[in-house]
CSV table of C-alpha atoms and ligand atoms in Angstrom, one decimal:
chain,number,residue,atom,x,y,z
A,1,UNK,CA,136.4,118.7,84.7
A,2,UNK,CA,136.5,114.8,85.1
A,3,UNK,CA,133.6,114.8,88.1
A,4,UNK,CA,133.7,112.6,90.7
A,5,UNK,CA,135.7,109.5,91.0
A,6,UNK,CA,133.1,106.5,91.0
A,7,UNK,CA,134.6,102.9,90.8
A,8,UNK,CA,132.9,99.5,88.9
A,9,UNK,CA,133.6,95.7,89.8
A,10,UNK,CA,132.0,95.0,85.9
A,11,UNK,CA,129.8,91.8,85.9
A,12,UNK,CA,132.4,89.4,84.7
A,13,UNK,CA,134.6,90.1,87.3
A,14,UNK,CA,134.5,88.1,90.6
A,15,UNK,CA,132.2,89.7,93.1
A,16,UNK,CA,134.7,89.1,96.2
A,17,UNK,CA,137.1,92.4,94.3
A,18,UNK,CA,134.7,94.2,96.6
A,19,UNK,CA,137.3,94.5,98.8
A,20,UNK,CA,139.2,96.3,96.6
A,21,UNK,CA,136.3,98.5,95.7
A,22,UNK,CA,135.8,99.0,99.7
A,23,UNK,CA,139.2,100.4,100.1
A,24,UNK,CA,140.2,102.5,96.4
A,25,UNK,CA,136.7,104.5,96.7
A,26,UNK,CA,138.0,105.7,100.5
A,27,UNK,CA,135.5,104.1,102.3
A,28,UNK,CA,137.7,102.2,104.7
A,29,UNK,CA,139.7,104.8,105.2
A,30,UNK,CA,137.2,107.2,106.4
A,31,UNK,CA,135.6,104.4,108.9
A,32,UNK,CA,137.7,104.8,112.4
A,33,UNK,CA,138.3,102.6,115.2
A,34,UNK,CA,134.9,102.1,117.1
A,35,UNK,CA,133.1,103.3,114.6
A,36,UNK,CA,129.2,102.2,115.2
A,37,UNK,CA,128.9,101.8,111.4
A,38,UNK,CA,124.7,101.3,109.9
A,39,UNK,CA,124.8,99.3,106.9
A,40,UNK,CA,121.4,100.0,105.3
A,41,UNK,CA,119.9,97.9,103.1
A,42,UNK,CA,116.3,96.5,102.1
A,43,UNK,CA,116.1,92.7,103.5
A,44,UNK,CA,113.7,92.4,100.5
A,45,UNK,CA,110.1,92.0,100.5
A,46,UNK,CA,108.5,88.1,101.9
A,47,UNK,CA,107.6,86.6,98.4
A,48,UNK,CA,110.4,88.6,96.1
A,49,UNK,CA,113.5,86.7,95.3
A,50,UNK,CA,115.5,89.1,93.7
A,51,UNK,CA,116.8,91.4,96.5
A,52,UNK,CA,120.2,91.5,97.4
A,53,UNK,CA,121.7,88.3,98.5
A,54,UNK,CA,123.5,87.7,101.6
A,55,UNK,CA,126.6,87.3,100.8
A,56,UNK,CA,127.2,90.7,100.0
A,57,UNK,CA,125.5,92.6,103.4
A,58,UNK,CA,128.1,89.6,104.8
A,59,UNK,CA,131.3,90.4,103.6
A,60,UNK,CA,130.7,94.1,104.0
A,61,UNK,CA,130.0,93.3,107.7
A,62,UNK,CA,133.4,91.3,107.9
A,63,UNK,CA,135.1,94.4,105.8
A,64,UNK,CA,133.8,97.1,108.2
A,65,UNK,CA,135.0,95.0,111.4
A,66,UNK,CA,138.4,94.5,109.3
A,67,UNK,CA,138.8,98.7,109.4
A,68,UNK,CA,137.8,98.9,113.2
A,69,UNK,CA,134.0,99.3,112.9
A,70,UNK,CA,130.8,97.9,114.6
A,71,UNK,CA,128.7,97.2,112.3
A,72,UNK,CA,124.4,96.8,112.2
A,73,UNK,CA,122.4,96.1,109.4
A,74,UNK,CA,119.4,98.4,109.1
A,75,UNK,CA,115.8,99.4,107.6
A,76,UNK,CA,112.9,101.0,108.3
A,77,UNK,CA,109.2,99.2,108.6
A,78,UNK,CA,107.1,100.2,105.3
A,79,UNK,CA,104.3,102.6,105.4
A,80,UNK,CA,102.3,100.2,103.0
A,81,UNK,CA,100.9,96.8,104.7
A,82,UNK,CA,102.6,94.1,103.7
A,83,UNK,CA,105.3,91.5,105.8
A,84,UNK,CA,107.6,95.1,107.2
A,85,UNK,CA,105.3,97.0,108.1
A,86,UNK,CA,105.9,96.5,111.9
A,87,UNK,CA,109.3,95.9,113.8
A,88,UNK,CA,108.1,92.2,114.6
A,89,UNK,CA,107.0,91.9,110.8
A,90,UNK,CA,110.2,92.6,109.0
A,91,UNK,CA,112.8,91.3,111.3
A,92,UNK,CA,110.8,87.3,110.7
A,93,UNK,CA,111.0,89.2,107.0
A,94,UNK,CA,114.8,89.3,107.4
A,95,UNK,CA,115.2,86.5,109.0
A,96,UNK,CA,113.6,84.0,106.2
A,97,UNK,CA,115.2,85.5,103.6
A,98,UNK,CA,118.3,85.0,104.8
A,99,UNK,CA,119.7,87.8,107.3
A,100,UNK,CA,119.8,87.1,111.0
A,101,UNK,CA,122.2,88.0,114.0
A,102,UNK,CA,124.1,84.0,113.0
A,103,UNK,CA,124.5,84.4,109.0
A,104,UNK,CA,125.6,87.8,109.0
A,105,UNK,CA,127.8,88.4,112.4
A,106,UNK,CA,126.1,91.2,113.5
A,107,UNK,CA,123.0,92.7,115.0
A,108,UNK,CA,119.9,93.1,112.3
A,109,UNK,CA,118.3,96.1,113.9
A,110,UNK,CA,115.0,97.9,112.6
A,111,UNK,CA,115.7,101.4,112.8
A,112,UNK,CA,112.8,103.3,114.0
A,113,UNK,CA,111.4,101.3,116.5
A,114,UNK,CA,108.2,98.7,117.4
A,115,UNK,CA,106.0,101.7,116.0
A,116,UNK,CA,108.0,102.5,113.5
A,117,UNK,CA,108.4,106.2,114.6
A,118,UNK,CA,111.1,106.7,116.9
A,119,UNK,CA,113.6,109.3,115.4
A,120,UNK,CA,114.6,112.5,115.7
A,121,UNK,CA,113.9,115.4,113.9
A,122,UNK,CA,116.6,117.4,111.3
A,123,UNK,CA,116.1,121.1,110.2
A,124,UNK,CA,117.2,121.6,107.2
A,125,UNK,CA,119.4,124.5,106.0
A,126,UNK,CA,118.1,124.6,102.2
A,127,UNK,CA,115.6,122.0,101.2
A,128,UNK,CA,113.0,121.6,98.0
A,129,UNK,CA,109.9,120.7,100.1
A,130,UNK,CA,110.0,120.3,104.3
A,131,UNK,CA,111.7,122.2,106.5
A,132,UNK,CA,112.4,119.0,108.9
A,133,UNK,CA,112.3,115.3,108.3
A,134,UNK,CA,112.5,112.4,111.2
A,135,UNK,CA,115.5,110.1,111.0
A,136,UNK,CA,115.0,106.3,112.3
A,137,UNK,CA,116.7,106.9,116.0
A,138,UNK,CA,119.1,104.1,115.1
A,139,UNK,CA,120.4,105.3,112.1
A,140,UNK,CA,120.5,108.7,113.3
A,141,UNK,CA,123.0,107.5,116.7
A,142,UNK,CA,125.4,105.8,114.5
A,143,UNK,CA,128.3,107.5,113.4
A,144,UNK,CA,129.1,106.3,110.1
A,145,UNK,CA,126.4,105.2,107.3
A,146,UNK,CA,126.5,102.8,104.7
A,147,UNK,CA,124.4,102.5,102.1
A,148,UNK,CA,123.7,98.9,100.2
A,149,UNK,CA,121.4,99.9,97.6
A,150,UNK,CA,119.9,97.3,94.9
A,151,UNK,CA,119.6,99.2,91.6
A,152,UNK,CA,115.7,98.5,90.5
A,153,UNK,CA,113.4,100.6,88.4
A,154,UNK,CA,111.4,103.1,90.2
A,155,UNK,CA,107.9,104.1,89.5
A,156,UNK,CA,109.1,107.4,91.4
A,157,UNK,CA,112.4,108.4,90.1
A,158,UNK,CA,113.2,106.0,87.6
A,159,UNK,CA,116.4,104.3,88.7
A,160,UNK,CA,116.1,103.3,92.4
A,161,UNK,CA,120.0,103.2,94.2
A,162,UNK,CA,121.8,104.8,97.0
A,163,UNK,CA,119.5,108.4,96.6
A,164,UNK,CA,116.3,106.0,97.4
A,165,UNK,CA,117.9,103.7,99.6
A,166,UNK,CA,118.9,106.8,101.8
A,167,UNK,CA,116.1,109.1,101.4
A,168,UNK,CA,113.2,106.9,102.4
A,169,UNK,CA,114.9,104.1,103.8
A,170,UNK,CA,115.9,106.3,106.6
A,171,UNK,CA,112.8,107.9,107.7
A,172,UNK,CA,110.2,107.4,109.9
A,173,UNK,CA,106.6,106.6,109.3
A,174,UNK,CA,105.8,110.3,109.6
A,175,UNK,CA,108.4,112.0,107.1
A,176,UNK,CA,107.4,108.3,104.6
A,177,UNK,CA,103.8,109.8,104.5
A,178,UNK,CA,104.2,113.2,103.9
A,179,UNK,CA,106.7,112.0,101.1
A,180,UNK,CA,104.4,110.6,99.8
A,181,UNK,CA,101.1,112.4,100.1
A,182,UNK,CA,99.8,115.6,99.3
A,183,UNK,CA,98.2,116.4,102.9
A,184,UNK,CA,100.6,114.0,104.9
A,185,UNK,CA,97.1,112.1,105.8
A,186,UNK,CA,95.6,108.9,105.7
A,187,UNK,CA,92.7,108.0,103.9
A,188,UNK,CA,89.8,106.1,105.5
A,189,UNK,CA,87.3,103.4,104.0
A,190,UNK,CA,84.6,103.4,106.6
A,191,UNK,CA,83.4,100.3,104.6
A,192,UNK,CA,86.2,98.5,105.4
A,193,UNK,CA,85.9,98.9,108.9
A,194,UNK,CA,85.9,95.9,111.2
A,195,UNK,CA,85.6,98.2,114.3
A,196,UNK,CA,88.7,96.8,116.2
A,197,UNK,CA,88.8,100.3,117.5
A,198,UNK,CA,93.3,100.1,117.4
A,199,UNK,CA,93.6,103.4,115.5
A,200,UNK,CA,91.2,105.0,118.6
A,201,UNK,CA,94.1,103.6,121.0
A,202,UNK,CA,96.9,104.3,118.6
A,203,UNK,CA,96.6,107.9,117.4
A,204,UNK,CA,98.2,110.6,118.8
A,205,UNK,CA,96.1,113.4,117.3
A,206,UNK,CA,92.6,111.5,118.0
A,207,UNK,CA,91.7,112.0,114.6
A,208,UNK,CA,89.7,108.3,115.1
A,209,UNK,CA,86.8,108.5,117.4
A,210,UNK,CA,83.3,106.3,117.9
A,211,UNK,CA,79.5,107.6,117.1
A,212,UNK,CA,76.9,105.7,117.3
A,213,UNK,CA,79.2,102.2,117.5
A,214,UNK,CA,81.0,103.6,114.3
A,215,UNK,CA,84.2,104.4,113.6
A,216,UNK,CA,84.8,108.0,112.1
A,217,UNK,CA,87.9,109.9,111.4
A,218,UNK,CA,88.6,113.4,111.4
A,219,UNK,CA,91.6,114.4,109.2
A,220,UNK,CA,91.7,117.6,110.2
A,221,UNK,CA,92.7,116.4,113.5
A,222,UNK,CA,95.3,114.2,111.9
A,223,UNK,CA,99.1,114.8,112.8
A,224,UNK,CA,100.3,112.5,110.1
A,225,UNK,CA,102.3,110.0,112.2
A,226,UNK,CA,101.5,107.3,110.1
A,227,UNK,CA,101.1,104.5,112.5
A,228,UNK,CA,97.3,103.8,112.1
A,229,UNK,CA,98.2,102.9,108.1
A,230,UNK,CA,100.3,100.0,109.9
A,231,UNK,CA,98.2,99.1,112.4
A,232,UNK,CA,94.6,98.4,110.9
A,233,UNK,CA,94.2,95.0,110.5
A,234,UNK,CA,91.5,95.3,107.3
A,235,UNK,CA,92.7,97.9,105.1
A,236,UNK,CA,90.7,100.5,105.8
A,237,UNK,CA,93.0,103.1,106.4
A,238,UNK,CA,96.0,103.6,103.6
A,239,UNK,CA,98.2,106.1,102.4
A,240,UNK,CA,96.5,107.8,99.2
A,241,UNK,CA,99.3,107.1,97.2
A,242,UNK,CA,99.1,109.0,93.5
A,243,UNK,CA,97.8,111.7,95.5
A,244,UNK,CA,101.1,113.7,94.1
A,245,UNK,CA,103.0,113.9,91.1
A,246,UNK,CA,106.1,111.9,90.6
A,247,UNK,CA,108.6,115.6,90.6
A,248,UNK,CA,106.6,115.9,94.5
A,249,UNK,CA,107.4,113.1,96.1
A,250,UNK,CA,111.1,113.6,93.6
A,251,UNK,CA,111.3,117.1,95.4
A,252,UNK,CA,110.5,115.2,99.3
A,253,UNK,CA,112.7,112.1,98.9
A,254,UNK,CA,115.9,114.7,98.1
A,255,UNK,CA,114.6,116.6,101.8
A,256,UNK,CA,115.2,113.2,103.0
A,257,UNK,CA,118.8,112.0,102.0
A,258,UNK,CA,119.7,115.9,103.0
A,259,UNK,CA,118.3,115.4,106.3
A,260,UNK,CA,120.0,111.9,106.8
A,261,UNK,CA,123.1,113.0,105.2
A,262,UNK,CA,123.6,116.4,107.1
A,263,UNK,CA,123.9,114.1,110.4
A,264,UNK,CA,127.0,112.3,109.3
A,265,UNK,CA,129.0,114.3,106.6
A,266,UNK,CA,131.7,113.0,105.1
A,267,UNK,CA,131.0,109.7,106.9
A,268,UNK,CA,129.0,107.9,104.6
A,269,UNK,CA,129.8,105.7,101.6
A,270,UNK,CA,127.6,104.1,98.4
A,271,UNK,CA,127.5,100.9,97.0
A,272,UNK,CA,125.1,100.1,94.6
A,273,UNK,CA,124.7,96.0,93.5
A,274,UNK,CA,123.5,96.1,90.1
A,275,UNK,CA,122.5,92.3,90.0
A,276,UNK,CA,118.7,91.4,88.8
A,277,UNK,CA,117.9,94.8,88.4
A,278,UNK,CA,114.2,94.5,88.4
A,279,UNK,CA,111.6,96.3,86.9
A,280,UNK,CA,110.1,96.9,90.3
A,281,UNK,CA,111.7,97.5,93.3
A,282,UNK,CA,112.0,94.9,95.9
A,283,UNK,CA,109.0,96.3,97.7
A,284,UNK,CA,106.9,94.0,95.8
A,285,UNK,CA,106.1,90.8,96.9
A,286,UNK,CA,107.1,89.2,93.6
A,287,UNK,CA,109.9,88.4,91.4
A,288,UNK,CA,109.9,89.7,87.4
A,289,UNK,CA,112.7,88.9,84.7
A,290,UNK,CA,115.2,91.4,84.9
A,291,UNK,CA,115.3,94.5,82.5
A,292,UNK,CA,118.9,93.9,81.7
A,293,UNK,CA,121.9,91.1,82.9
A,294,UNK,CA,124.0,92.5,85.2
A,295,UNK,CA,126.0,95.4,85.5
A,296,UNK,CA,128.2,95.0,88.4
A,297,UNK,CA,128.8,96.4,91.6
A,298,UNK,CA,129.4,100.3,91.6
A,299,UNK,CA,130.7,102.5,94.4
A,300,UNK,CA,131.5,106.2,95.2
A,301,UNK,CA,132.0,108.6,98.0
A,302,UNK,CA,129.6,110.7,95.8
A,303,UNK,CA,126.1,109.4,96.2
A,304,UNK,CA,124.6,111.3,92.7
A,305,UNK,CA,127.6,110.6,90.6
A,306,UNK,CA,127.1,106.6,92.1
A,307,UNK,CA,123.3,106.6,91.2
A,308,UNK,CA,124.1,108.8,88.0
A,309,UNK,CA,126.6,106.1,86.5
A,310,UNK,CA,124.6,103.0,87.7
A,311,UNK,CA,121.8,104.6,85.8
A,312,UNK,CA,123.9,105.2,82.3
A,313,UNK,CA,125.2,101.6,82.4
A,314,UNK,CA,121.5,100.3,83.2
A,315,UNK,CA,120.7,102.7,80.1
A,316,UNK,CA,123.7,101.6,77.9
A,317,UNK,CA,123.4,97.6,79.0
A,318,UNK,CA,121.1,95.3,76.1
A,319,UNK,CA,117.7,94.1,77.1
A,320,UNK,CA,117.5,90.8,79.0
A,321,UNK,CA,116.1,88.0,76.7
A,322,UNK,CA,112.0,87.5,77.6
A,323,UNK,CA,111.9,90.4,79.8
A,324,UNK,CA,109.8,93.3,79.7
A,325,UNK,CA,111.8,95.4,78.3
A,326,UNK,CA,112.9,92.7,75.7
A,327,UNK,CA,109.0,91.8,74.9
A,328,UNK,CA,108.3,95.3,74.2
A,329,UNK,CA,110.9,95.9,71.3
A,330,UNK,CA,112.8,98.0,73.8
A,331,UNK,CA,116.7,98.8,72.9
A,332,UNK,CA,119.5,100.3,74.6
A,333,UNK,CA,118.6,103.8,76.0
A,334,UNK,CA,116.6,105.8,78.5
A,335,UNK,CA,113.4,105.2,76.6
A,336,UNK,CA,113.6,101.6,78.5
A,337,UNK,CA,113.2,103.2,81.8
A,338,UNK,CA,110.5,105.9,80.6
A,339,UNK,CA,108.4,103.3,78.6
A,340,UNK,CA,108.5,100.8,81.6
A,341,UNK,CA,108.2,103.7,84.3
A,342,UNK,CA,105.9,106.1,82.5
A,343,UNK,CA,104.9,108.2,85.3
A,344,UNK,CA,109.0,108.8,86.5
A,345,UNK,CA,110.5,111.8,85.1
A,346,UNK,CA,114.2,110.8,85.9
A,347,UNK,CA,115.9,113.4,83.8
A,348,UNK,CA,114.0,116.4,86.4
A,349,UNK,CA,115.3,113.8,89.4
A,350,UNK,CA,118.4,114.3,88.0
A,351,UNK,CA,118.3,118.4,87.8
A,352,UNK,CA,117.2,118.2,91.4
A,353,UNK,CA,119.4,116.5,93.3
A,354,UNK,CA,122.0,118.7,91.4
A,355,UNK,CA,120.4,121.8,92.2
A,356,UNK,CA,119.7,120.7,95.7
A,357,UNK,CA,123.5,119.6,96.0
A,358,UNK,CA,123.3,116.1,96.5
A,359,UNK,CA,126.6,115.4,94.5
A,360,UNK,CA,127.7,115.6,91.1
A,361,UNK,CA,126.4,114.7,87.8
A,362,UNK,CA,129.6,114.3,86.2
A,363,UNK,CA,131.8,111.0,87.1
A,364,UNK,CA,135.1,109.6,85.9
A,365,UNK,CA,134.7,105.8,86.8
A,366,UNK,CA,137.8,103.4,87.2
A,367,UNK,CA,137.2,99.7,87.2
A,368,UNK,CA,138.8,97.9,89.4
A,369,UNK,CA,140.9,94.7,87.9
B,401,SF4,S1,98.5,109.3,110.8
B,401,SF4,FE1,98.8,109.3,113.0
B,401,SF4,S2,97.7,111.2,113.7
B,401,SF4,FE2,97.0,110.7,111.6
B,401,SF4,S3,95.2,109.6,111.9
B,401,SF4,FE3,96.8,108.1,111.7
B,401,SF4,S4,97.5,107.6,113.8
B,401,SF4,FE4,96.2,109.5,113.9
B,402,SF4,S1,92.1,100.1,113.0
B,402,SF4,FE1,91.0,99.8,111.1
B,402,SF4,S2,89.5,98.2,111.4
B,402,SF4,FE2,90.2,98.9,113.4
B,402,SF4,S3,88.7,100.4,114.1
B,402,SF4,FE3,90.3,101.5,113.1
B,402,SF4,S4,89.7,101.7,110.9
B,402,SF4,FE4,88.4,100.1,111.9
């Protein structure tokens, strides 16, 4: 069986054959007049310069309007504190790094909200972990997603793409922590405290309260919302993060894209950009050498068999002179990935979203000349 079709603009060719990539892999013919089309993508962290640059979220903007859509560009605030953590945060985010309303032609809107957890709930037929996730409420209205995935390293998975870009970009604060936390909880640093008393106004479940002019929380109480994480200006709350192991948060993340992908079926399409692919993903608020030059520009209706060939070329590409990879003897090869994400275990990823039926493992790729 040849697998799924998945089409490659390769690194020498020019970048603008994109529009030949948008139409052979069928995702311009699936997008119909009036479309409201979400374009997701991460607007990159304040600090990082090696996220994806404009000029591709632009000319898929002008691409979609070309096949009758109304196009957005779209994230999700972070659960972590950093510049996107609140709707405020990342669109000045966004807007220094290069997106806004004027440089791209369309709206740049932050999906779930000024909290960052307006959604809506999706039950899940089959699923490795939850039984319901919450979509961002813009992503979730739109009738035709997008995704605009980087290809990065990933402490979690190994090769971050469309799967990540999907399956955490796309959910709210709420379904981010229990991703990524055993208990779906915060943890509290009572030291930390600088008694501004926000989480006592903020939280839903009233797990914060005051005794004896301290602050004390109650996790018990805790209905793992996630928005006191964002709101505490000192750090005393945060999401206890190595709290699972890497298959855990593997087996919530898949939950996620089901969730997201259940709303819209066959109308979705992946495009991965496999410029300065990182050893970190653009969450951090820094910039390393590359592992590898670049691979191109990947695409595919299918979003494992697009993840699962952007993966083999980052795995088959040489190491990028005075990178990490390249400083630690590092060759060709999936030890590259495993020696510079040692607690990812992509190859069990890789089961999983094939068992959960996220796609296929098996590609045929075409490149597009
Ligand atoms: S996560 Fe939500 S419910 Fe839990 S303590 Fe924080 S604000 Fe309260
Ligand atoms: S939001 Fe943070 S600093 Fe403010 S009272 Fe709560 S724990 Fe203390």
């Amino acid at each position: 069986m040849a697998g799924s079709k998945v089409f490659l603009i390769g690194p020498e060719e020019p970048w603008q054959e994109i529009d030949k990539l948008f139409s052979r892999s069928g995702i311009r013919d699936k997008i119909e007049a009036g479309d409201i089309v979400a374009i997701k993508l991460h607007f990159g962290e304040l600090g990082n310069t090696r996220y994806i640059h404009p000029i591709f979220a632009r000319k898929l903007v002008d691409l979609v309007k070309e096949a009758g859509g109304e196009p957005f560009l779209t994230d999700t605030t972070t659960l972590y504190r950093h510049t996107r953590e609140t709707l405020f945060g990342y669109l000045e985010t966004a807007a220094r790094n290069g997106f806004t309303r004027e440089t791209m032609g369309c709206p740049i809107i932050i999906a779930d909200g000024l909290r960052g957890t307006n959604g809506e709930w999706v039950e899940l037929a089959s699923f490795s972990k939850f039984k319901r996730v919450k979509i961002a409420q813009s992503i979730y209205e739109s009738d035709f997603l997008l995704s605009l995935a980087h290809i990065t390293l990933h402490g979690i998975v190994g090769l971050a793409a469309s799967i990540k870009n999907i399956a955490m970009g796309c959910a709210t604060k709420e379904t981010k922590l229990a991703m990524h936390a055993s208990e779906a909880k915060p943890a509290y640093n009572e030291e930390k405290c600088t008694h501004c008393l926000r989480c006592i106004k903020i939280c839903p479940g009233e797990a914060f309260y005051e005794e004896e002019g301290r602050i004390k929380y109650k996790a018990a109480k805790c209905v793992g919302c996630g928005e006191c994480i964002a709101c505490c200006p000192s750090g005393a709350i945060t999401v206890p993060w190595g709290s699972l192991l890497a298959y855990d948060v593997q087996r919530g993340m898949v939950d996620g894209f089901k969730g997201v992908i259940s709303i819209f079926g066959e109308k979705v399409g992946f495009i991965n950009l496999g410029f300065d692919i990182t050893p970190d993903c653009d969450c951090i608020s820094r910039s390393s050498l590359p592992i590898t030059p670049d691979i191109g520009i990947i695409a595919s209706g299918d979003p494992l068999a697009c993840d699962k060939a952007s993966y083999d070329l980052v795995i088959g590409a040489p190491p990028y002179p005075g990178s990490e990879a390249d400083k630690k003897g590092i060759k060709e090869g999936k030890d590259r990935i495993e020696s510079l994400c040692p607690d990812a275990e992509p190859a069990k990823f890789w089961k999983l979203c094939q068992k959960m039926e996220l796609g296929s493992l098996d590609y045929e790729v075409e490149v597009i000349r």
